[in-house]
PDB file of C-alpha atoms in Angstrom:
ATOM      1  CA  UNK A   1      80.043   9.055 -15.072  1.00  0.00           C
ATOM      2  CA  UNK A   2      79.683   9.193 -18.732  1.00  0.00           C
ATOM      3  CA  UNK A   3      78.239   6.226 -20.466  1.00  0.00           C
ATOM      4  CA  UNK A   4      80.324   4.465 -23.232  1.00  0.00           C
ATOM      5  CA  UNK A   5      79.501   4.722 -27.075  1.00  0.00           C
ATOM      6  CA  UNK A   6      78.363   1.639 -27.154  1.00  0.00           C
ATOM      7  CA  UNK A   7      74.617   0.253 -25.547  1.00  0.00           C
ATOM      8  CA  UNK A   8      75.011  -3.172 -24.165  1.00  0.00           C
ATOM      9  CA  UNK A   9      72.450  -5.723 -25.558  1.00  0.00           C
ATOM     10  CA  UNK A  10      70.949  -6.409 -22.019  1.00  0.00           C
ATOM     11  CA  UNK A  11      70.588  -2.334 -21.498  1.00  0.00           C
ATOM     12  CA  UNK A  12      69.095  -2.390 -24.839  1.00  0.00           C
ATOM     13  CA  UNK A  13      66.457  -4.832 -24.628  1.00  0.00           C
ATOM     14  CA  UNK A  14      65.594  -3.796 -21.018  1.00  0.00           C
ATOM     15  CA  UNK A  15      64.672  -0.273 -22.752  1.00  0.00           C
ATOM     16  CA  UNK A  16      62.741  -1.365 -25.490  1.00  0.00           C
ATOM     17  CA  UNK A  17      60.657  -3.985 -22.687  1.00  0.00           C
ATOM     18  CA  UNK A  18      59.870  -0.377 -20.896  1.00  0.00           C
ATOM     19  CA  UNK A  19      58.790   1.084 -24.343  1.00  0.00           C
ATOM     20  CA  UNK A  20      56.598  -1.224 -25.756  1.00  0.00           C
ATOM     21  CA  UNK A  21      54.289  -1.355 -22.667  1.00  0.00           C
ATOM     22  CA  UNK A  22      51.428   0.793 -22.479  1.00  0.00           C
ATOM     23  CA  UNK A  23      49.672   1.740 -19.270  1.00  0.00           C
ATOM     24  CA  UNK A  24      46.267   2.692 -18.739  1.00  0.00           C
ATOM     25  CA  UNK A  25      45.046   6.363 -20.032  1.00  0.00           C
ATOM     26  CA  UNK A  26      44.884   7.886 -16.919  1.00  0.00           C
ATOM     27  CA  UNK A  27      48.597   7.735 -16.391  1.00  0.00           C
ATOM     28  CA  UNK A  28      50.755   9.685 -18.591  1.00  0.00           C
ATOM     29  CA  UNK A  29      54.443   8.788 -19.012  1.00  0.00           C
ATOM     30  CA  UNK A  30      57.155  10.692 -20.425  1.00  0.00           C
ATOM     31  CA  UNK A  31      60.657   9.689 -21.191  1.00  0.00           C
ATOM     32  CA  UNK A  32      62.918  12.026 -18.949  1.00  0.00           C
ATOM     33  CA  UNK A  33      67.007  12.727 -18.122  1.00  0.00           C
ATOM     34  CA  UNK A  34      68.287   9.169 -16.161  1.00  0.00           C
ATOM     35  CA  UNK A  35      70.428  10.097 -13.063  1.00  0.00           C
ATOM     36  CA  UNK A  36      74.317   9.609 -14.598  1.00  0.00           C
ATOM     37  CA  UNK A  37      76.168   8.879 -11.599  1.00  0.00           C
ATOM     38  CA  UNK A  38      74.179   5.645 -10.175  1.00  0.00           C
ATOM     39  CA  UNK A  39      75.460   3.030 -13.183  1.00  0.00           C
ATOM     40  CA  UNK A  40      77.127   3.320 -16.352  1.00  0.00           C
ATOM     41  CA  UNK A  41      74.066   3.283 -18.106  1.00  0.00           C
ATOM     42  CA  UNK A  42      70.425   4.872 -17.425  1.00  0.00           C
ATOM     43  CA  UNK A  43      66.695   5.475 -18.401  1.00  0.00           C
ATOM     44  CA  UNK A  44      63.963   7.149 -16.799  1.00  0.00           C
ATOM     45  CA  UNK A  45      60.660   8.134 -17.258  1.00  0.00           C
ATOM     46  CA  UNK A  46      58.302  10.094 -14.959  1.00  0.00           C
ATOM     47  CA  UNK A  47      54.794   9.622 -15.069  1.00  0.00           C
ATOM     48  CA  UNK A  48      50.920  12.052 -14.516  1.00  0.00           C
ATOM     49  CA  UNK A  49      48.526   9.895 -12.988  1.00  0.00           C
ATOM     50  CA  UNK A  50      45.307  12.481 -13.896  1.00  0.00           C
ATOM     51  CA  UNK A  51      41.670  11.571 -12.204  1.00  0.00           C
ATOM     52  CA  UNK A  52      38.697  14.151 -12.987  1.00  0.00           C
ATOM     53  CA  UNK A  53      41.712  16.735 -14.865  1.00  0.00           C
ATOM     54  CA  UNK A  54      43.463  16.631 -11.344  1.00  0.00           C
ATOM     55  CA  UNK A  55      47.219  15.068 -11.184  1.00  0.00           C
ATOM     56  CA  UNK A  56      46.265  12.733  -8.198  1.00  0.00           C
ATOM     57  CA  UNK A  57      49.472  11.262  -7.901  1.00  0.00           C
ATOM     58  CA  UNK A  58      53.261  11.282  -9.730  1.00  0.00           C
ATOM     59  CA  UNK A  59      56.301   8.984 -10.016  1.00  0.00           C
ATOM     60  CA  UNK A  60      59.669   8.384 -11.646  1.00  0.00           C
ATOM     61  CA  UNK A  61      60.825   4.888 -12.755  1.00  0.00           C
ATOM     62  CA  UNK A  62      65.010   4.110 -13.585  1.00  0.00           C
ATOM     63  CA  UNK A  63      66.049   1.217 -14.703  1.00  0.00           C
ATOM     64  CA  UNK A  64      69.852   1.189 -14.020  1.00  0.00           C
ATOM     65  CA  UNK A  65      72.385  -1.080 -15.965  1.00  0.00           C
ATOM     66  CA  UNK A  66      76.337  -1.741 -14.817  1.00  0.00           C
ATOM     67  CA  UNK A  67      77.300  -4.693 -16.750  1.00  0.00           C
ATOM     68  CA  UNK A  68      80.014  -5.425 -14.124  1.00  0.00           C
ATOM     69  CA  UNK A  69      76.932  -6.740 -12.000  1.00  0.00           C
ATOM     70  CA  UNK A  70      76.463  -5.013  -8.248  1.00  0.00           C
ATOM     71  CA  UNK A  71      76.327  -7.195  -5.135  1.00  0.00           C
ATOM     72  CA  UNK A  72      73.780  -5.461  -3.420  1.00  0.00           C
ATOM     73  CA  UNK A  73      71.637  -5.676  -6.626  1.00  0.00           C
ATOM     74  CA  UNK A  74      72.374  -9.039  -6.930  1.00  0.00           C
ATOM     75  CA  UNK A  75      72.417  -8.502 -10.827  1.00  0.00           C
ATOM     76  CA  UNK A  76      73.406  -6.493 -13.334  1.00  0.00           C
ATOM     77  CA  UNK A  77      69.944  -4.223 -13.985  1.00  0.00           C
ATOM     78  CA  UNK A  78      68.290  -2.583 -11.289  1.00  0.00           C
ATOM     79  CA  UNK A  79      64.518  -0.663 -11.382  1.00  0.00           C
ATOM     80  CA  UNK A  80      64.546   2.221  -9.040  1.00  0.00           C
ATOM     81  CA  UNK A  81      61.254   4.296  -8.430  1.00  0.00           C
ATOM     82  CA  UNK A  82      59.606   6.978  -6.031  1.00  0.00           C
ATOM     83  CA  UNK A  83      55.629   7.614  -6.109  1.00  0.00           C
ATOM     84  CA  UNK A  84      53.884  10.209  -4.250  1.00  0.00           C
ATOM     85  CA  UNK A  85      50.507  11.008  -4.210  1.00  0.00           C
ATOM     86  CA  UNK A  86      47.896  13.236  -2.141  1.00  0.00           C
ATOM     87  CA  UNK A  87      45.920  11.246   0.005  1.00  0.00           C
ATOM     88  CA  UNK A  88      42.696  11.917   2.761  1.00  0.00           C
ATOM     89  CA  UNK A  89      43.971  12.967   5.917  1.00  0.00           C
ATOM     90  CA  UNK A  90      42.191   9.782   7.724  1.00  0.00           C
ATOM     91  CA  UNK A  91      43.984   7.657   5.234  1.00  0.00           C
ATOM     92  CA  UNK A  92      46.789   9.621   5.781  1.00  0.00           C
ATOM     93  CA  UNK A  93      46.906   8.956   9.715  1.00  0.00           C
ATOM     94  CA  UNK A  94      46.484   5.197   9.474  1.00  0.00           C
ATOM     95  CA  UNK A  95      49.138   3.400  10.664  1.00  0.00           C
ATOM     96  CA  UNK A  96      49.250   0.487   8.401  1.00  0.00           C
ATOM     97  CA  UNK A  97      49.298   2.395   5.476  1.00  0.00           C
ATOM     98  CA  UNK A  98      53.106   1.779   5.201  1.00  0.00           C
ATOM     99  CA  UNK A  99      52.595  -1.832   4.516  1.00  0.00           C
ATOM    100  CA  UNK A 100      49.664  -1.529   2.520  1.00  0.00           C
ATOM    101  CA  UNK A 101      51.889   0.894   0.300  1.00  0.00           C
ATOM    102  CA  UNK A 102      54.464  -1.964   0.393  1.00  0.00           C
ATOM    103  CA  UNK A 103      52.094  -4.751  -0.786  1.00  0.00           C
ATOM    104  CA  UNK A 104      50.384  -2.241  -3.785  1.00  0.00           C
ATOM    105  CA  UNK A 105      53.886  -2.614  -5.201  1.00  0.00           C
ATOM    106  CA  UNK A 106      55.078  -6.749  -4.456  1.00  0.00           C
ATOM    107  CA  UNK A 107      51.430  -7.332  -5.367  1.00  0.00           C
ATOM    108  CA  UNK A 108      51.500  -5.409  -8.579  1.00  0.00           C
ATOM    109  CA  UNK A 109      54.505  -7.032  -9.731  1.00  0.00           C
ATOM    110  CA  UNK A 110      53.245 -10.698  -8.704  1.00  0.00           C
ATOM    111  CA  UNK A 111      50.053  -9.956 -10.706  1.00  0.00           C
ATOM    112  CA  UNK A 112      51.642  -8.925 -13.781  1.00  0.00           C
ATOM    113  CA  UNK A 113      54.381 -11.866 -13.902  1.00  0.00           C
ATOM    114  CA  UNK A 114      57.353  -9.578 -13.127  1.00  0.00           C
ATOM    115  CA  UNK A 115      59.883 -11.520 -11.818  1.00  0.00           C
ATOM    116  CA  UNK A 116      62.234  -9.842  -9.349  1.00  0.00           C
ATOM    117  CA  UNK A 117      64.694 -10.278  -6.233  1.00  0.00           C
ATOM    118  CA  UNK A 118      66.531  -8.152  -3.758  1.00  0.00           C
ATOM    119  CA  UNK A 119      63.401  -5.883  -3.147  1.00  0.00           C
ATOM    120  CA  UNK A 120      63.856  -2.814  -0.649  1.00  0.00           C
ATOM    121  CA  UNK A 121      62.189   0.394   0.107  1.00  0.00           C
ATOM    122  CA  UNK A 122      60.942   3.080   2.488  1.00  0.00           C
ATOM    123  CA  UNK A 123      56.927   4.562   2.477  1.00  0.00           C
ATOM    124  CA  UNK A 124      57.000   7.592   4.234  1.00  0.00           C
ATOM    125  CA  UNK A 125      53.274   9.095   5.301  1.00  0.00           C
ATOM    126  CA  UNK A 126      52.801  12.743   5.575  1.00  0.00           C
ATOM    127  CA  UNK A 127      50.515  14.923   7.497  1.00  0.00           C
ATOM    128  CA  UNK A 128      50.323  18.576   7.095  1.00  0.00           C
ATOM    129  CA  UNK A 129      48.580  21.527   9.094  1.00  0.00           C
ATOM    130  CA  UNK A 130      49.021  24.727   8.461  1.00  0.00           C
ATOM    131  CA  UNK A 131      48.758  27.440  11.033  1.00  0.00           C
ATOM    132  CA  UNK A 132      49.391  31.474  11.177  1.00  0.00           C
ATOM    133  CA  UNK A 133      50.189  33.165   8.190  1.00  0.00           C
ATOM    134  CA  UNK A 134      50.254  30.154   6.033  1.00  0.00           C
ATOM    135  CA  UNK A 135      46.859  29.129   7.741  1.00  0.00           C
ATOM    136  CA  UNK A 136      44.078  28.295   5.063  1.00  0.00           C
ATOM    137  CA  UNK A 137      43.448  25.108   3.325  1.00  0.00           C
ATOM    138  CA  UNK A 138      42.314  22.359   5.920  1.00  0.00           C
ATOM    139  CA  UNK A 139      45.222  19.327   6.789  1.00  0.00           C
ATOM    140  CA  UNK A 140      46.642  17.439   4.171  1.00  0.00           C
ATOM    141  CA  UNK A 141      48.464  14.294   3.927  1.00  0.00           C
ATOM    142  CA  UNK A 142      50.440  12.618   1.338  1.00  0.00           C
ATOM    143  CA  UNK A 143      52.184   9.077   0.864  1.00  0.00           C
ATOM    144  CA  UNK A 144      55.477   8.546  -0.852  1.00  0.00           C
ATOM    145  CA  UNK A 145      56.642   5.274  -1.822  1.00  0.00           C
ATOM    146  CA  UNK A 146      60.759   5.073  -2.961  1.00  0.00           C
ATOM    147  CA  UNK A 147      61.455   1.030  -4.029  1.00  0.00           C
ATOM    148  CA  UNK A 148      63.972  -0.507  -6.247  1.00  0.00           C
ATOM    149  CA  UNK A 149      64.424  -4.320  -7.495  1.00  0.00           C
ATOM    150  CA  UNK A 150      66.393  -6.119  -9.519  1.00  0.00           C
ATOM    151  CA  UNK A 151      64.440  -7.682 -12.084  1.00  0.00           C
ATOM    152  CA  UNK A 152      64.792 -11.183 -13.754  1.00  0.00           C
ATOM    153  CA  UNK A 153      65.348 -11.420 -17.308  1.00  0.00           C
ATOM    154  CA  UNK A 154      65.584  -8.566 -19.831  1.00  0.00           C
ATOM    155  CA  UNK A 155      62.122  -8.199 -20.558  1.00  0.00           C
ATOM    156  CA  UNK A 156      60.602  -5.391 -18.334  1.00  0.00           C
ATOM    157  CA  UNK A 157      57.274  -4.672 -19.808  1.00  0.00           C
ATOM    158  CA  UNK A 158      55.506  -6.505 -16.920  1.00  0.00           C
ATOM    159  CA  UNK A 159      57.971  -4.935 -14.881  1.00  0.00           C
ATOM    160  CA  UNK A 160      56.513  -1.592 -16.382  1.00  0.00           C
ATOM    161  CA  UNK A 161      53.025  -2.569 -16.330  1.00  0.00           C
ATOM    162  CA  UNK A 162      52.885  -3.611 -12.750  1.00  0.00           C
ATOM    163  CA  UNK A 163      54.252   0.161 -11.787  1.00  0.00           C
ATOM    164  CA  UNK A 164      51.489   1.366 -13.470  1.00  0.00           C
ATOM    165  CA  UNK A 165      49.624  -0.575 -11.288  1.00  0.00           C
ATOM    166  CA  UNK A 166      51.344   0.425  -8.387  1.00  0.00           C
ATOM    167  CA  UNK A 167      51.078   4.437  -9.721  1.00  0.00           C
ATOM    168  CA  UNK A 168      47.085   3.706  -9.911  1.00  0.00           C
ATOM    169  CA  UNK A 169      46.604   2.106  -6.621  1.00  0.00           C
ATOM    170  CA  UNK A 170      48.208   5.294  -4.724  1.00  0.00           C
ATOM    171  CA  UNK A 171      46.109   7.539  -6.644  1.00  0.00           C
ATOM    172  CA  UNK A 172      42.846   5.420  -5.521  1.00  0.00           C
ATOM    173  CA  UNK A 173      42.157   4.741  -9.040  1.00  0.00           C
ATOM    174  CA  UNK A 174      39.467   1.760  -9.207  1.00  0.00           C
ATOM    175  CA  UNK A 175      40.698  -1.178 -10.889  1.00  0.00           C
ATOM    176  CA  UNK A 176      40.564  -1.174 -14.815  1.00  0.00           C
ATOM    177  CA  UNK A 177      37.028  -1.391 -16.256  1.00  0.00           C
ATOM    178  CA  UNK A 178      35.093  -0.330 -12.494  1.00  0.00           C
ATOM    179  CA  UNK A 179      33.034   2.572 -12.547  1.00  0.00           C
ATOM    180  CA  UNK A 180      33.223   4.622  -9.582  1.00  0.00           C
ATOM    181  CA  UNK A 181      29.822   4.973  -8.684  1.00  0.00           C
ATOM    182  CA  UNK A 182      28.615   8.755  -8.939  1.00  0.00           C
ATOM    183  CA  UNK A 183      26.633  10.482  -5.923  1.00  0.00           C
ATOM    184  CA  UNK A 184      23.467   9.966  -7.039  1.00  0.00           C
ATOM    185  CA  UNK A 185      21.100  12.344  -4.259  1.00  0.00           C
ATOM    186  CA  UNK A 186      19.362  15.045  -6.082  1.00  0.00           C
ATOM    187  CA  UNK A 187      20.359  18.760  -5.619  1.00  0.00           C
ATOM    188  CA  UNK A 188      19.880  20.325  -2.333  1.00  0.00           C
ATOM    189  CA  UNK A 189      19.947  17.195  -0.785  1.00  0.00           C
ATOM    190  CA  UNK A 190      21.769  16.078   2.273  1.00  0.00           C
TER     191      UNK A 190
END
């Protein structure tokens, strides 16, 4: 569906709310090509989350608009998103990890202020072992988180900031302003 000539206010401020925040420099965003046929009007951006000059984890974030309102948004603007990241395969095998997952992302947006309703999602845990000819690198595992929300008001920067957040904790970044401490045993030893 092709979106009208004409940007709704709402749409409009809900953009510029994404814009104007700014997330921590280990994730990189970029603004990227919205999905056309979900609502009559979309943005999207995708985002690096980089640790040591490794991509640790990725994600996508759409905000949605159809100013006819939705019922099962219960609203007219709707923030869609789907994070994956690489995880150990321990971590990978624990069985809570699913809600974990699910309270890095109500948590984030409680901490940051970002008022929402009619939250849903799936987290999906992943693990991999590779056998005959595609034998070689040990098990792997992986987590992928896929949420939406409606938020409340038109101002999404919190909204923004607290998928940062969200983006971070999957990739096992420490919190802002922690160190990871650095293995510290001299060379050679065990």
């Amino acid at each position: 569906m092709a979106p009208p000539t004409a940007i709704p206010e709402t749409f409009a401020r809900a953009v510029s709310g994404l814009r104007s925040a700014t997330c921590r420099p280990e994730i990189v965003l970029e603004e990227v090509g919205a999905p056309q046929r979900l609502a009559p009007y979309g943005f999207a951006l995708s985002a690096g989350v980089h640790r040591d000059d490794d991509e640790v984890a990725t994600g996508r974030l759409i905000l949605l608009h159809d100013p006819a309102g939705h019922e099962a948004w219960q609203g007219t603007l709707r923030l869609v998103t789907y994070v994956t990241a690489d995880l150990e395969v321990d971590l990978a095998a624990d069985p809570l990890l699913p809600g974990v997952g699910w309270t890095w992302l109500t948590d984030a947006l409680e901490a940051h202020g970002a008022r929402y309703r009619a939250a849903g999602g799936t987290i999906t845990q992943t693990l991999s072992t590779r056998f005959g000819e595609l034998a070689g690198p040990p098990a792997a595992g992986d987590i992928e988180i896929r949420a939406s929300w409606t938020p409340l008001g038109e101002n999404l920067s919190a909204h923004l900031l607290a998928w940062c957040t969200l983006l971070a904790s999957t990739a096992g970044l420490p919190p802002p302003g922690v160190t990871a401490l650095a293995d510290r045993r001299p060379a050679g030893a065990v």
